[in-house]
């Protein structure tokens, strides 16, 4: 009951973020229902149905990442004064955040179920005659019974997965009274950059080695209906390269800060570089995921242009839109969280005489530095990933 009150009696900006999570959960639930409907309408095409269901794992992971980023910036998930005396310690706050996230996602998947059944025409003859052409073409499995229990079980995976990811991310860290003897101004460089570069290179090499002779790009893209027939080495190479970008994200952001501080920097460059180094652990992973998704979308567009006979399916487009929107909003949420964490530092700089325009220029300089480091790297990885597929 407390989770329900916190969900609907929050700040409008917090409600907007939760609405985005519910929308992403609704889109993921809709894709899950289309996979189930395809399996019900084509019982002999088990491979294609399994490929559609496996394709839903990517939007589900993106939805979980968005929900975690929104939960991290939610004021209700932060330990406030007096909450411990009221019985809301760190552990219960984590459970409360997970319950609120699960409730938001459950609302989204229920709306997806209602919309899906409406498009199928399961609510009456009048609705059936007004159904779009997609239903008549059988893309939603119209005319075939949909197992309601199976649909509810599959849909329940969305809020359960998102709630588990939120609880794991916000779990209270045990601090055994360790004393930090290092100065607070020194920020340790992330250690994942060499491993991330190595994994990305290994993934690209594995994909090039396992690509069949002649390319045959028409059957290599991991999209619905073609995932099962794709060479496992190509899919593993793509996944390994994407994971390498995610792992290298914090190190790349830290490297951007180091480049700003190189040489004899002025006050603006020094401030921007130090902030990037300080916030590299918070900003690196969401930006790494965004780079991995952007490279994957670029590779998909390149392969589809090389094979114009295979048009982009509507449900594939929905899945790609969900993934890209989720990772973009997650990166934006991480930047807002970083800004909130620097509130005291920003206030101190204003008291020392720093103007608002100077702080805005520092923000723009940080964005340009990150873009100059991550942009070419993302493009290079995408080009190298598509090179053995289109030639």
Coordinates of C-alpha atoms in Angstrom, one line a residue:
X1 CA 0.0 0.0 0.0
X2 CA 2.9 2.4 0.8
X3 CA 4.4 1.6 -2.6
X4 CA 1.1 2.4 -4.3
X5 CA 0.9 5.8 -2.5
X6 CA 4.5 6.6 -3.4
X7 CA 3.8 5.7 -7.0
X8 CA 0.8 8.0 -7.5
X9 CA 1.6 10.8 -5.1
X10 CA 5.1 11.8 -6.3
X11 CA 6.5 14.8 -8.0
X12 CA 5.3 15.4 -11.6
X13 CA 8.8 14.9 -12.9
X14 CA 9.1 11.6 -11.0
X15 CA 5.7 10.5 -12.4
X16 CA 6.9 11.3 -15.9
X17 CA 9.9 9.1 -15.4
X18 CA 7.7 6.3 -14.1
X19 CA 5.4 6.8 -17.0
X20 CA 8.4 6.2 -19.4
X21 CA 9.1 3.0 -17.5
X22 CA 5.5 1.9 -17.9
X23 CA 5.6 2.7 -21.6
X24 CA 8.8 0.7 -22.1
X25 CA 7.3 -2.2 -20.2
X26 CA 4.1 -2.0 -22.3
X27 CA 6.1 -2.1 -25.5
X28 CA 8.1 -5.1 -24.3
X29 CA 4.9 -6.9 -23.2
X30 CA 3.4 -6.2 -26.6
X31 CA 6.4 -7.9 -28.3
X32 CA 6.1 -10.9 -25.9
X33 CA 2.4 -11.2 -26.8
X34 CA 3.2 -11.1 -30.6
X35 CA 5.7 -13.9 -30.1
X36 CA 3.2 -16.0 -28.2
X37 CA 0.5 -15.3 -30.8
X38 CA 2.9 -16.3 -33.6
X39 CA 3.6 -19.6 -31.8
X40 CA -0.2 -20.2 -31.4
X41 CA -0.9 -19.4 -35.1
X42 CA 2.1 -21.4 -36.4
X43 CA 2.6 -24.5 -34.2
X44 CA 4.9 -26.1 -36.8
X45 CA 7.3 -23.1 -37.0
X46 CA 8.9 -23.6 -33.6
X47 CA 12.2 -22.1 -34.7
X48 CA 10.7 -18.8 -35.9
X49 CA 8.6 -18.5 -32.8
X50 CA 11.6 -19.1 -30.6
X51 CA 13.5 -16.5 -32.5
X52 CA 10.8 -13.9 -31.9
X53 CA 10.7 -14.8 -28.2
X54 CA 14.5 -14.5 -27.8
X55 CA 14.4 -11.1 -29.6
X56 CA 12.2 -9.9 -26.7
X57 CA 15.2 -10.4 -24.3
X58 CA 16.9 -7.3 -25.7
X59 CA 14.0 -4.9 -25.0
X60 CA 13.5 -6.5 -21.6
X61 CA 17.1 -5.8 -20.7
X62 CA 16.8 -2.2 -21.9
X63 CA 13.6 -1.8 -19.9
X64 CA 15.3 -3.1 -16.8
X65 CA 18.2 -0.7 -17.3
X66 CA 15.8 2.2 -17.6
X67 CA 13.9 1.2 -14.5
X68 CA 17.1 0.9 -12.5
X69 CA 18.2 4.4 -13.6
X70 CA 14.8 5.9 -12.8
X71 CA 14.8 4.2 -9.4
X72 CA 18.3 5.5 -8.6
X73 CA 17.1 9.1 -9.1
X74 CA 13.8 8.5 -7.3
X75 CA 13.7 10.6 -4.0
X76 CA 11.5 7.8 -2.4
X77 CA 14.4 5.4 -2.7
X78 CA 16.8 7.6 -0.7
X79 CA 17.3 7.3 3.0
X80 CA 15.9 10.4 4.7
X81 CA 16.1 11.6 8.2
X82 CA 13.6 9.9 10.5
X83 CA 13.0 6.9 8.1
X84 CA 15.0 4.5 10.2
X85 CA 13.0 5.4 13.3
X86 CA 9.8 4.7 11.4
X87 CA 11.1 1.2 10.4
X88 CA 12.2 2.1 6.8
X89 CA 15.9 1.2 6.8
X90 CA 18.1 0.7 3.7
X91 CA 16.8 -2.9 3.2
X92 CA 13.1 -1.9 3.4
X93 CA 13.7 1.1 1.1
X94 CA 15.2 -1.2 -1.5
X95 CA 12.2 -3.5 -1.3
X96 CA 9.9 -0.5 -1.5
X97 CA 11.7 0.7 -4.6
X98 CA 11.5 -2.7 -6.2
X99 CA 7.8 -3.0 -5.4
X100 CA 7.1 0.5 -6.8
X101 CA 9.0 -0.4 -10.0
X102 CA 7.1 -3.8 -10.3
X103 CA 3.8 -2.0 -9.9
X104 CA 4.6 0.5 -12.6
X105 CA 5.7 -2.3 -15.0
X106 CA 2.6 -4.4 -14.2
X107 CA 0.4 -1.5 -15.1
X108 CA 2.3 -1.2 -18.4
X109 CA 2.0 -4.8 -19.4
X110 CA -1.7 -4.9 -18.5
X111 CA -2.3 -2.0 -20.8
X112 CA -0.3 -3.9 -23.5
X113 CA -2.5 -6.9 -23.0
X114 CA -5.7 -4.8 -23.4
X115 CA -4.3 -3.1 -26.5
X116 CA -3.1 -6.4 -28.0
X117 CA -6.5 -8.1 -27.5
X118 CA -8.2 -5.1 -28.9
X119 CA -6.1 -5.2 -32.1
X120 CA -6.8 -8.9 -32.5
X121 CA -10.5 -8.3 -32.3
X122 CA -11.0 -10.5 -29.2
X123 CA -13.5 -8.0 -27.6
X124 CA -16.3 -8.4 -30.1
X125 CA -17.4 -8.3 -33.8
X126 CA -17.4 -4.6 -34.0
X127 CA -13.8 -4.3 -32.9
X128 CA -12.9 -7.2 -35.2
X129 CA -14.2 -5.3 -38.3
X130 CA -12.3 -2.2 -37.3
X131 CA -9.0 -4.0 -36.8
X132 CA -6.1 -2.8 -38.9
X133 CA -4.6 -4.7 -41.9
X134 CA -1.8 -6.1 -39.6
X135 CA -4.4 -8.3 -37.9
X136 CA -5.9 -9.4 -41.3
X137 CA -2.4 -10.4 -42.4
X138 CA -2.0 -12.6 -39.4
X139 CA 0.8 -10.7 -37.7
X140 CA -1.0 -10.8 -34.4
X141 CA -2.3 -14.3 -34.8
X142 CA -5.9 -13.2 -35.3
X143 CA -8.4 -16.1 -35.6
X144 CA -6.3 -18.4 -33.4
X145 CA -7.0 -18.8 -29.7
X146 CA -4.5 -17.2 -27.4
X147 CA -3.6 -19.1 -24.3
X148 CA -4.4 -16.5 -21.6
X149 CA -2.6 -18.3 -18.8
X150 CA 0.5 -18.6 -20.9
X151 CA 0.2 -14.9 -21.8
X152 CA -0.1 -13.9 -18.2
X153 CA 2.9 -16.0 -17.2
X154 CA 5.1 -14.5 -19.9
X155 CA 4.0 -11.0 -19.1
X156 CA 4.8 -11.5 -15.5
X157 CA 8.4 -12.0 -16.4
X158 CA 8.6 -8.2 -17.3
X159 CA 7.8 -6.8 -13.8
X160 CA 9.6 -9.6 -12.0
X161 CA 12.8 -9.2 -14.0
X162 CA 12.7 -5.4 -13.6
X163 CA 12.0 -5.6 -9.9
X164 CA 14.9 -8.1 -9.4
X165 CA 17.2 -5.8 -11.3
X166 CA 16.1 -2.8 -9.3
X167 CA 16.5 -4.6 -6.0
X168 CA 20.0 -5.9 -6.9
X169 CA 21.1 -2.4 -8.1
X170 CA 19.8 -0.6 -5.0
X171 CA 20.8 -3.2 -2.5
X172 CA 22.5 -1.7 0.6
X173 CA 26.2 -2.1 0.5
X174 CA 27.8 -3.3 3.8
X175 CA 30.3 -0.9 5.1
X176 CA 32.4 -2.7 7.7
X177 CA 33.7 0.5 9.1
X178 CA 36.6 0.8 6.7
X179 CA 38.5 4.0 6.9
X180 CA 39.4 5.7 3.6
X181 CA 42.9 7.1 4.0
X182 CA 43.2 8.6 0.5
X183 CA 42.4 12.2 -0.2
X184 CA 38.9 12.9 -1.4
X185 CA 40.1 14.8 -4.4
X186 CA 41.9 11.8 -5.9
X187 CA 39.7 9.7 -8.2
X188 CA 40.8 6.2 -9.1
X189 CA 40.8 5.4 -12.8
X190 CA 38.3 2.7 -13.8
X191 CA 40.0 -0.6 -14.4
X192 CA 37.8 -1.9 -17.2
X193 CA 39.2 -0.1 -20.2
X194 CA 41.8 -2.7 -21.2
X195 CA 39.4 -5.5 -20.7
X196 CA 36.7 -3.7 -22.7
X197 CA 39.0 -3.1 -25.6
X198 CA 40.2 -6.7 -25.5
X199 CA 36.7 -8.1 -25.5
X200 CA 35.6 -5.7 -28.3
X201 CA 38.6 -6.8 -30.4
X202 CA 38.0 -10.4 -29.7
X203 CA 34.3 -10.1 -30.6
X204 CA 35.1 -8.5 -34.0
X205 CA 37.7 -11.1 -34.7
X206 CA 35.3 -13.9 -33.8
X207 CA 32.7 -12.5 -36.1
X208 CA 35.1 -12.1 -39.0
X209 CA 36.4 -15.7 -38.5
X210 CA 33.0 -17.3 -38.4
X211 CA 31.3 -15.3 -41.2
X212 CA 30.7 -17.7 -44.1
X213 CA 32.5 -17.0 -47.4
X214 CA 30.6 -14.6 -49.6
X215 CA 29.0 -12.7 -46.7
X216 CA 25.4 -13.7 -47.3
X217 CA 24.1 -10.7 -45.2
X218 CA 20.5 -11.8 -45.7
X219 CA 20.6 -14.4 -43.0
X220 CA 23.1 -13.0 -40.5
X221 CA 21.2 -10.2 -38.7
X222 CA 19.9 -11.3 -35.3
X223 CA 16.3 -10.2 -35.8
X224 CA 13.0 -12.0 -35.4
X225 CA 12.7 -15.0 -37.6
X226 CA 16.4 -15.1 -38.5
X227 CA 18.0 -15.5 -35.1
X228 CA 17.9 -19.3 -35.0
X229 CA 19.4 -19.7 -38.5
X230 CA 22.3 -17.3 -37.8
X231 CA 25.8 -18.7 -37.3
X232 CA 26.4 -18.8 -33.5
X233 CA 29.9 -17.4 -33.9
X234 CA 28.5 -14.2 -35.5
X235 CA 26.0 -13.7 -32.8
X236 CA 28.6 -14.4 -30.1
X237 CA 31.0 -11.9 -31.7
X238 CA 28.4 -9.2 -31.8
X239 CA 27.5 -9.8 -28.2
X240 CA 31.1 -9.9 -27.1
X241 CA 31.9 -6.6 -28.9
X242 CA 28.9 -4.9 -27.4
X243 CA 29.8 -6.1 -23.9
X244 CA 33.3 -4.8 -24.4
X245 CA 31.9 -1.3 -25.2
X246 CA 29.9 -1.4 -22.1
X247 CA 32.8 -2.5 -20.0
X248 CA 35.1 0.1 -21.5
X249 CA 32.6 3.0 -21.0
X250 CA 33.8 4.3 -17.6
X251 CA 37.4 4.1 -18.7
X252 CA 36.6 6.1 -21.9
X253 CA 34.8 8.8 -19.9
X254 CA 37.8 9.0 -17.6
X255 CA 40.1 9.2 -20.6
X256 CA 38.0 12.1 -21.9
X257 CA 38.6 13.9 -18.7
X258 CA 42.3 13.2 -18.9
X259 CA 42.5 14.6 -22.4
X260 CA 40.8 17.8 -21.2
X261 CA 43.4 18.2 -18.4
X262 CA 46.3 17.4 -20.7
X263 CA 49.0 20.0 -21.3
X264 CA 48.6 23.3 -19.4
X265 CA 44.8 23.6 -19.1
X266 CA 43.0 26.7 -18.1
X267 CA 40.3 26.9 -15.4
X268 CA 37.5 25.9 -17.7
X269 CA 39.3 22.8 -19.1
X270 CA 40.6 21.8 -15.7
X271 CA 37.1 22.0 -14.1
X272 CA 35.5 20.1 -17.0
X273 CA 38.2 17.4 -17.0
X274 CA 38.1 16.8 -13.2
X275 CA 34.3 16.5 -13.3
X276 CA 34.5 13.9 -16.0
X277 CA 37.1 11.9 -14.0
X278 CA 35.0 12.2 -10.9
X279 CA 31.8 11.1 -12.6
X280 CA 33.3 8.5 -14.9
X281 CA 32.0 5.6 -12.7
X282 CA 28.5 7.0 -12.8
X283 CA 28.3 8.0 -16.4
X284 CA 30.4 5.4 -18.0
X285 CA 28.2 2.3 -18.0
X286 CA 25.0 4.1 -19.4
X287 CA 27.1 5.8 -22.1
X288 CA 28.8 2.5 -22.9
X289 CA 25.4 0.8 -23.3
X290 CA 24.2 3.7 -25.5
X291 CA 27.3 3.3 -27.7
X292 CA 26.8 -0.5 -28.0
X293 CA 23.2 0.0 -29.1
X294 CA 24.1 2.8 -31.5
X295 CA 26.7 0.6 -33.2
X296 CA 24.2 -2.3 -33.4
X297 CA 21.5 -0.1 -35.0
X298 CA 24.1 1.3 -37.5
X299 CA 25.1 -2.3 -38.3
X300 CA 21.5 -3.3 -38.7
X301 CA 20.7 -0.4 -41.1
X302 CA 23.9 -1.2 -43.1
X303 CA 23.0 -4.9 -43.5
X304 CA 19.4 -4.1 -44.5
X305 CA 20.6 -1.7 -47.1
X306 CA 22.8 -4.4 -48.5
X307 CA 19.7 -6.8 -48.6
X308 CA 16.8 -4.6 -49.8
X309 CA 14.7 -7.8 -50.4
X310 CA 14.2 -8.2 -46.7
X311 CA 12.1 -5.2 -45.5
X312 CA 12.3 -4.2 -41.8
X313 CA 9.4 -5.8 -39.9
X314 CA 7.1 -3.7 -37.8
X315 CA 7.8 -5.6 -34.6
X316 CA 11.6 -5.4 -35.2
X317 CA 11.2 -1.7 -35.5
X318 CA 9.2 -1.5 -32.3
X319 CA 11.9 -3.5 -30.5
X320 CA 14.7 -1.3 -31.8
X321 CA 12.8 1.9 -30.9
X322 CA 12.2 0.6 -27.3
X323 CA 15.9 -0.3 -26.9
X324 CA 17.2 3.0 -28.2
X325 CA 14.7 5.1 -26.2
X326 CA 15.5 3.2 -23.0
X327 CA 19.3 3.5 -23.3
X328 CA 19.0 7.2 -24.3
X329 CA 16.8 8.0 -21.3
X330 CA 19.1 6.0 -19.0
X331 CA 22.1 8.0 -20.1
X332 CA 20.1 11.2 -19.6
X333 CA 19.0 10.0 -16.1
X334 CA 22.7 9.3 -15.3
X335 CA 23.7 12.8 -16.3
X336 CA 20.9 14.3 -14.1
X337 CA 22.0 12.1 -11.2
X338 CA 25.6 13.3 -11.7
X339 CA 24.3 16.9 -11.7
X340 CA 22.5 16.4 -8.5
X341 CA 25.6 14.8 -6.9
X342 CA 27.6 18.0 -7.8
X343 CA 25.0 20.3 -6.4
X344 CA 27.1 21.3 -3.4
X345 CA 30.2 21.8 -5.5
X346 CA 28.3 23.9 -8.0
X347 CA 26.9 26.1 -5.1
X348 CA 30.4 26.5 -3.8
X349 CA 31.7 27.6 -7.2
X350 CA 28.9 30.1 -7.4
X351 CA 29.8 31.5 -4.0
X352 CA 33.4 31.9 -5.2
X353 CA 32.3 34.0 -8.1
X354 CA 31.9 31.6 -11.0
X355 CA 29.2 32.8 -13.4
X356 CA 26.4 30.7 -14.7
X357 CA 27.8 31.1 -18.3
X358 CA 31.1 29.6 -17.2
X359 CA 29.4 26.6 -15.7
X360 CA 27.3 26.2 -18.9
X361 CA 30.5 26.3 -21.0
X362 CA 32.1 23.7 -18.8
X363 CA 29.0 21.4 -19.3
X364 CA 29.2 21.9 -23.1
X365 CA 32.9 21.2 -23.1
X366 CA 32.4 18.0 -21.2
X367 CA 29.7 16.9 -23.7
X368 CA 32.0 17.7 -26.7
X369 CA 34.9 15.8 -25.2
X370 CA 32.8 12.7 -24.5
X371 CA 31.3 12.9 -28.0
X372 CA 34.7 13.2 -29.6
X373 CA 36.0 10.2 -27.8
X374 CA 33.0 7.9 -28.0
X375 CA 31.6 8.9 -31.3
X376 CA 34.4 7.8 -33.6
X377 CA 35.0 4.7 -31.5
X378 CA 31.3 3.7 -31.9
X379 CA 31.4 4.3 -35.6
X380 CA 34.6 2.3 -36.0
X381 CA 33.3 -0.7 -34.1
X382 CA 30.0 -0.6 -36.2
X383 CA 31.9 -0.4 -39.5
X384 CA 34.2 -3.2 -38.5
X385 CA 31.3 -5.4 -37.4
X386 CA 29.4 -4.9 -40.7
X387 CA 32.5 -5.2 -42.9
X388 CA 32.5 -9.1 -43.1
X389 CA 28.7 -9.2 -43.5
X390 CA 28.3 -7.0 -46.6
X391 CA 31.5 -7.9 -48.5

